[in-house]
Coordinates of C-alpha atoms in Angstrom, one line a residue:
P1 CA 83.4 110.5 102.7
H2 CA 87.1 110.7 103.3
S3 CA 89.2 112.9 101.1
F4 CA 92.6 111.5 100.2
S5 CA 95.6 113.6 99.2
M6 CA 97.7 112.1 96.5
V7 CA 101.5 112.2 97.0
T8 CA 103.7 111.5 94.0
T9 CA 107.0 109.9 95.0
S10 CA 108.2 109.6 91.4
T11 CA 106.9 110.9 88.1
R12 CA 105.5 108.5 85.5
A13 CA 107.1 109.0 82.2
R14 CA 105.4 108.2 78.9
L15 CA 107.2 106.0 76.4
E16 CA 107.8 109.0 74.2
T17 CA 109.2 111.2 77.0
P18 CA 112.7 112.4 76.3
L19 CA 115.3 110.9 78.6
L20 CA 116.5 114.2 80.0
L21 CA 113.0 115.3 80.9
C22 CA 112.4 111.9 82.5
L23 CA 115.6 112.2 84.6
G24 CA 114.6 115.7 85.7
L25 CA 111.2 114.6 86.8
C26 CA 112.6 111.6 88.7
C27 CA 114.8 114.1 90.7
M28 CA 111.6 116.0 91.5
G29 CA 110.0 112.8 92.6
A30 CA 112.9 112.0 94.8
A31 CA 112.5 115.3 96.6
L32 CA 108.8 114.6 97.1
S33 CA 109.6 111.1 98.4
M34 CA 111.8 112.6 101.1
T35 CA 108.9 114.9 102.1
T36 CA 106.6 111.9 102.3
K37 CA 109.0 109.9 104.5
S38 CA 108.9 112.8 107.0
M39 CA 105.1 112.3 107.6
S40 CA 104.0 110.3 110.6
S41 CA 102.9 106.8 110.0
A42 CA 99.5 107.7 111.3
N43 CA 99.0 110.3 108.5
L44 CA 100.3 107.8 105.9
A45 CA 97.9 105.2 107.1
S46 CA 94.8 107.3 107.2
Q47 CA 95.3 109.9 104.4
V48 CA 97.9 109.2 101.8
R49 CA 97.7 106.9 98.9
T50 CA 101.1 107.2 97.3
R51 CA 102.2 106.7 93.7
V52 CA 105.1 104.3 94.4
S53 CA 106.1 103.2 90.9
S54 CA 105.8 105.9 88.3
S55 CA 108.1 105.1 85.4
R56 CA 106.5 103.4 82.4
L57 CA 108.0 100.1 81.3
V58 CA 110.7 101.4 78.8
A59 CA 111.9 104.1 81.2
S60 CA 112.0 101.5 84.0
A61 CA 114.1 99.1 81.8
S62 CA 116.7 101.7 80.8
S63 CA 117.4 103.2 84.2
S64 CA 120.9 102.4 85.5
R65 CA 119.7 103.4 89.0
R66 CA 116.9 100.8 88.7
R67 CA 119.5 98.2 87.6
S68 CA 121.6 98.8 90.7
A69 CA 118.5 98.6 93.0
I70 CA 117.2 95.4 91.5
R71 CA 120.6 93.8 91.7
R72 CA 120.5 94.4 95.4
I73 CA 117.0 92.9 95.5
A74 CA 118.1 89.9 93.5
G75 CA 121.0 89.4 95.9
A76 CA 123.3 88.7 92.9
M77 CA 127.0 89.3 93.6
G78 CA 129.3 90.4 90.9
T79 CA 128.1 90.3 87.3
V80 CA 124.4 89.9 86.7
A81 CA 123.1 88.9 83.3
F82 CA 120.3 91.1 82.0
A83 CA 118.8 89.0 79.3
S84 CA 116.0 90.3 77.1
S85 CA 112.7 88.8 77.9
A86 CA 111.7 88.8 74.3
S87 CA 114.3 86.3 73.0
A88 CA 114.7 82.7 73.6
G89 CA 118.4 83.1 74.3
A90 CA 120.7 85.9 75.5
A91 CA 122.0 88.6 73.2
P92 CA 125.3 88.0 71.5
G93 CA 128.1 88.2 74.1
Q94 CA 125.6 88.2 76.9
P95 CA 125.5 85.2 79.3
E96 CA 122.2 83.3 79.9
M97 CA 120.3 84.0 83.1
D98 CA 120.9 81.1 85.5
M99 CA 117.9 80.9 87.8
S100 CA 118.8 77.4 89.0
K101 CA 121.6 78.9 91.2
N102 CA 119.7 82.0 92.4
P103 CA 115.9 82.1 91.7
R104 CA 115.9 85.8 92.7
V105 CA 117.7 86.6 89.4
Y106 CA 114.1 86.2 88.0
L107 CA 113.4 89.7 89.3
V108 CA 116.1 91.3 87.2
Q109 CA 114.6 90.3 83.9
E110 CA 113.9 93.3 81.7
P111 CA 111.3 93.9 79.0
D112 CA 112.3 94.0 75.3
V113 CA 111.8 97.7 74.6
K114 CA 110.9 97.1 70.9
S115 CA 108.0 94.7 71.9
I116 CA 106.3 97.0 74.4
K117 CA 102.9 98.0 73.1
R118 CA 99.9 99.4 74.8
T119 CA 96.7 97.3 74.6
D120 CA 93.5 99.1 73.7
P121 CA 91.2 97.9 76.5
S122 CA 88.1 98.1 74.3
S123 CA 89.7 95.7 71.7
T124 CA 90.2 92.0 71.7
E125 CA 93.6 92.5 70.1
R126 CA 96.1 92.4 73.0
F127 CA 99.9 92.6 73.4
N128 CA 101.3 90.3 76.0
L129 CA 104.3 92.0 77.7
I130 CA 105.6 88.8 79.4
G131 CA 105.2 86.2 76.7
N132 CA 108.9 85.1 76.8
V133 CA 109.7 85.7 80.4
K134 CA 111.7 82.9 82.0
Y135 CA 110.3 81.5 85.3
P136 CA 112.4 79.9 88.0
Q137 CA 111.5 76.4 89.2
E138 CA 111.7 77.6 92.8
S139 CA 110.1 80.6 94.4
P140 CA 112.3 83.8 94.1
F141 CA 110.7 85.3 97.1
I142 CA 112.0 85.5 100.7
P143 CA 110.0 86.2 103.9
S144 CA 111.2 89.8 104.2
D145 CA 109.6 90.5 100.8
F146 CA 106.2 90.3 102.4
K147 CA 106.9 92.5 105.5
R148 CA 105.0 95.7 105.8
Y149 CA 105.8 99.0 107.5
D150 CA 102.6 98.8 109.4
E151 CA 102.1 95.3 110.8
S152 CA 99.1 96.2 113.0
P153 CA 95.9 94.3 112.2
D154 CA 94.4 95.2 108.9
V155 CA 91.0 95.3 110.4
Q156 CA 92.0 98.4 112.3
F157 CA 93.2 100.1 109.1
Y158 CA 90.1 99.3 107.1
A159 CA 87.6 99.8 110.0
E160 CA 86.5 103.2 108.7
P161 CA 84.6 103.0 105.3
R162 CA 86.2 104.9 102.4
F163 CA 83.7 105.8 99.7
V164 CA 86.4 107.0 97.3
T165 CA 88.1 105.7 94.2
H166 CA 91.8 104.9 94.5
I167 CA 92.6 105.3 90.8
D168 CA 91.6 108.2 88.5
D169 CA 88.5 108.1 86.2
K170 CA 90.5 107.2 83.1
A171 CA 92.1 104.2 84.8
I172 CA 88.6 103.1 85.9
E173 CA 87.3 103.6 82.4
A174 CA 90.1 101.5 81.0
L175 CA 89.4 98.6 83.4
S176 CA 85.7 98.7 82.7
Q177 CA 86.3 98.6 79.0
Y178 CA 88.7 95.6 79.5
Y179 CA 86.0 93.8 81.5
S180 CA 83.6 94.4 78.7
T181 CA 85.8 92.5 76.3
S182 CA 86.3 89.7 78.8
F183 CA 82.9 89.1 80.3
P184 CA 79.6 88.1 78.6
T185 CA 77.6 91.4 78.5
G186 CA 74.3 92.6 77.1
K187 CA 72.0 90.1 78.7
P188 CA 71.7 88.0 81.9
S189 CA 74.2 85.1 82.0
K190 CA 75.0 82.1 84.1
T191 CA 78.4 83.6 85.0
E192 CA 79.5 83.3 88.6
I193 CA 82.1 85.8 89.7
L194 CA 84.1 86.6 92.9
D195 CA 85.5 90.0 93.5
L196 CA 88.4 89.7 96.0
C197 CA 89.4 92.7 98.2
S198 CA 86.1 94.2 97.1
S199 CA 84.8 97.6 98.2
W200 CA 81.8 99.8 97.4
I201 CA 82.3 99.5 93.6
S202 CA 83.7 96.7 91.5
H203 CA 84.1 98.6 88.2
Y204 CA 82.2 95.9 86.2
P205 CA 80.4 97.0 83.0
K206 CA 76.9 98.2 83.5
D207 CA 75.6 95.6 81.1
F208 CA 77.3 92.7 82.8
M209 CA 74.6 90.7 84.5
P210 CA 76.1 87.6 86.1
A211 CA 74.0 85.0 87.9
K212 CA 76.1 85.5 91.0
A213 CA 78.6 88.2 92.0
I214 CA 80.1 87.8 95.4
G215 CA 82.4 90.4 97.0
L216 CA 85.0 89.5 99.7
G217 CA 86.4 92.5 101.5
M218 CA 87.4 94.1 104.7
N219 CA 84.6 96.7 105.3
E220 CA 81.0 95.7 105.6
A221 CA 79.6 99.2 105.1
E222 CA 81.5 99.5 101.7
L223 CA 80.4 96.0 100.6
K224 CA 76.7 96.8 101.5
K225 CA 76.8 99.8 99.2
N226 CA 78.2 97.8 96.2
K227 CA 75.2 97.5 93.9
Q228 CA 77.1 95.2 91.5
L229 CA 77.2 92.4 94.1
T230 CA 74.6 89.8 94.8
S231 CA 76.2 88.9 98.2
Y232 CA 79.3 89.6 100.2
V233 CA 81.7 88.1 102.8
V234 CA 83.8 90.1 105.3
Q235 CA 87.2 88.5 105.6
D236 CA 90.8 89.4 106.1
L237 CA 92.8 87.3 103.7
N238 CA 96.1 88.1 105.4
V239 CA 94.8 86.5 108.5
E240 CA 92.6 83.7 107.0
P241 CA 93.6 83.0 103.3
K242 CA 91.2 80.1 103.0
L243 CA 88.2 81.1 100.9
P244 CA 84.8 80.1 102.2
F245 CA 83.6 78.5 98.9
P246 CA 83.5 75.0 97.5
D247 CA 85.9 73.8 94.8
N248 CA 85.2 74.9 91.2
S249 CA 82.7 77.6 92.2
F250 CA 83.5 80.6 89.9
D251 CA 84.0 81.4 86.3
Y252 CA 86.0 84.5 87.1
V253 CA 87.8 86.0 90.1
T254 CA 88.8 89.7 90.0
N255 CA 91.2 91.6 92.2
V256 CA 91.5 95.4 91.7
V257 CA 94.5 97.5 92.9
S258 CA 94.9 95.2 96.0
V259 CA 97.4 92.5 95.1
D260 CA 100.2 94.6 96.6
Y261 CA 98.6 94.3 100.0
L262 CA 98.6 90.5 100.1
S263 CA 101.2 89.3 102.6
R264 CA 100.4 85.6 102.0
P265 CA 100.0 85.6 98.2
N266 CA 101.1 82.0 97.7
E267 CA 98.3 80.6 99.9
I268 CA 95.7 83.1 98.6
F269 CA 96.5 82.4 94.9
K270 CA 96.3 78.6 95.5
E271 CA 92.8 79.2 97.1
I272 CA 91.7 81.2 94.1
H273 CA 92.9 78.4 91.9
R274 CA 90.9 75.9 94.0
V275 CA 87.6 77.9 93.8
L276 CA 87.8 78.7 90.1
K277 CA 86.1 76.3 87.7
P278 CA 88.4 74.5 85.2
G279 CA 89.0 77.1 82.4
G280 CA 88.0 79.9 84.8
K281 CA 90.1 83.1 84.9
L282 CA 91.7 85.2 87.6
I283 CA 92.1 88.9 86.5
N284 CA 94.5 91.0 88.6
S285 CA 94.6 94.7 87.8
F286 CA 96.8 97.3 89.4
S287 CA 98.2 100.8 89.0
N288 CA 101.1 102.5 90.7
R289 CA 99.3 103.9 93.7
C290 CA 99.0 102.3 97.2
F291 CA 98.8 102.9 100.9
P292 CA 102.6 102.5 101.5
T293 CA 102.4 101.5 105.1
K294 CA 100.3 98.4 104.1
A295 CA 101.9 97.4 100.8
I296 CA 104.5 94.6 101.0
E297 CA 108.2 95.6 101.1
L298 CA 109.1 94.1 97.7
W299 CA 106.4 96.1 95.9
L300 CA 107.6 99.3 97.4
Q301 CA 111.2 98.5 96.3
T302 CA 110.3 97.8 92.7
Q303 CA 108.7 99.5 89.7
D304 CA 106.0 98.7 87.2
W305 CA 107.8 96.1 85.1
T306 CA 108.9 94.1 88.1
H307 CA 105.4 94.3 89.5
L308 CA 104.2 92.4 86.5
L309 CA 106.9 89.7 87.2
I310 CA 105.9 89.5 90.9
V311 CA 102.3 88.9 90.1
A312 CA 103.1 86.5 87.3
Q313 CA 105.1 84.4 89.7
Y314 CA 102.2 84.2 92.1
F315 CA 100.2 82.6 89.3
K316 CA 103.0 80.1 88.5
M317 CA 103.4 79.0 92.1
A318 CA 99.6 78.4 92.4
G319 CA 99.5 76.1 89.3
F320 CA 97.8 78.4 86.8
A321 CA 98.5 78.3 83.1
D322 CA 101.2 80.7 81.9
P323 CA 100.0 84.2 82.8
V324 CA 99.7 87.1 80.4
A325 CA 100.2 90.8 81.1
Y326 CA 98.9 94.0 79.4
D327 CA 99.3 97.7 79.7
I328 CA 95.7 98.9 79.2
T329 CA 96.4 102.6 80.1
L330 CA 94.3 104.9 78.0
K331 CA 96.2 107.2 75.7
D332 CA 94.8 110.2 77.5
G333 CA 95.0 108.5 80.9
H334 CA 97.1 109.7 83.9
D335 CA 97.3 106.7 86.2
P336 CA 98.6 103.6 84.5
M337 CA 96.6 100.4 84.5
Y338 CA 98.0 97.0 84.1
I339 CA 96.4 93.5 83.9
V340 CA 98.0 90.2 84.8
E341 CA 95.7 87.3 84.3
A342 CA 95.7 83.5 83.8
I343 CA 93.3 80.6 83.5
K344 CA 92.9 77.5 85.6
K345 CA 93.9 74.6 83.4
E346 CA 91.1 72.3 82.2

């Protein structure tokens, strides 16, 4: 198996972390980031899975540096209104966000600090982080958002099997617990599920026994080793986003720590919507680690909170019901774990 060295480009601060400590750690992260940039692209591609977005949601929302960066991403000139996502209107004295003139202002929305709560993945009580987010009528994305540092064929990058886990054990535990509260478990079911960007493990609960579990991924050796699948398909979605399945085929589609690599998300999410049964659900999960040479540009430029907004907008463009987002990171976990999911309308 390959061994992967983890490089931390910024330091994930807990909600309770004092501001001064957070700022100090961010400075350390910046130094590490400069070191990472000096690596050759070949080393990055083959060895390094980098933590690109480390601050937790509150720290991310309160950073003036992040505000400046996201203003540039939004392309907003002059004054930008930072409306709270938790209220129907803007705060007193604060102008409304006008996404009709510039849809990219969508990306500058910030979370309401008071409403941020962690969801226990083993519980059915969940705290939606994006319940009052405003969505633009037009796409806020531009073509350069989906550019990648390494535009060579993905089949080359994924040719060698990697029998490793890309998130830590606690993040995997959180995801499996979440699946346990989402899927029918304990006995065989008629459930049909598709695991997109699949690998040698799908992190499904051990007592989840679907009638059909199909994996679609890039490396056949990895897919063959996945004992949770009943069958698999080898396909590069960035080359061919059309899924080889009939309409209304699946009860669930899952995608684990891979949404940041999709360079054609609009087409892919529409295909997922097509193959889901009415009432079926797409569950996207991600952390703050990635292979930076293969992640899209917009993902690398933004942090955890904005990642939730990016994925939520993918859902909206594909015709799903309003998406929900949860922070399911375990209290004693290291890598964060986020869920963004939505159902196909009946």
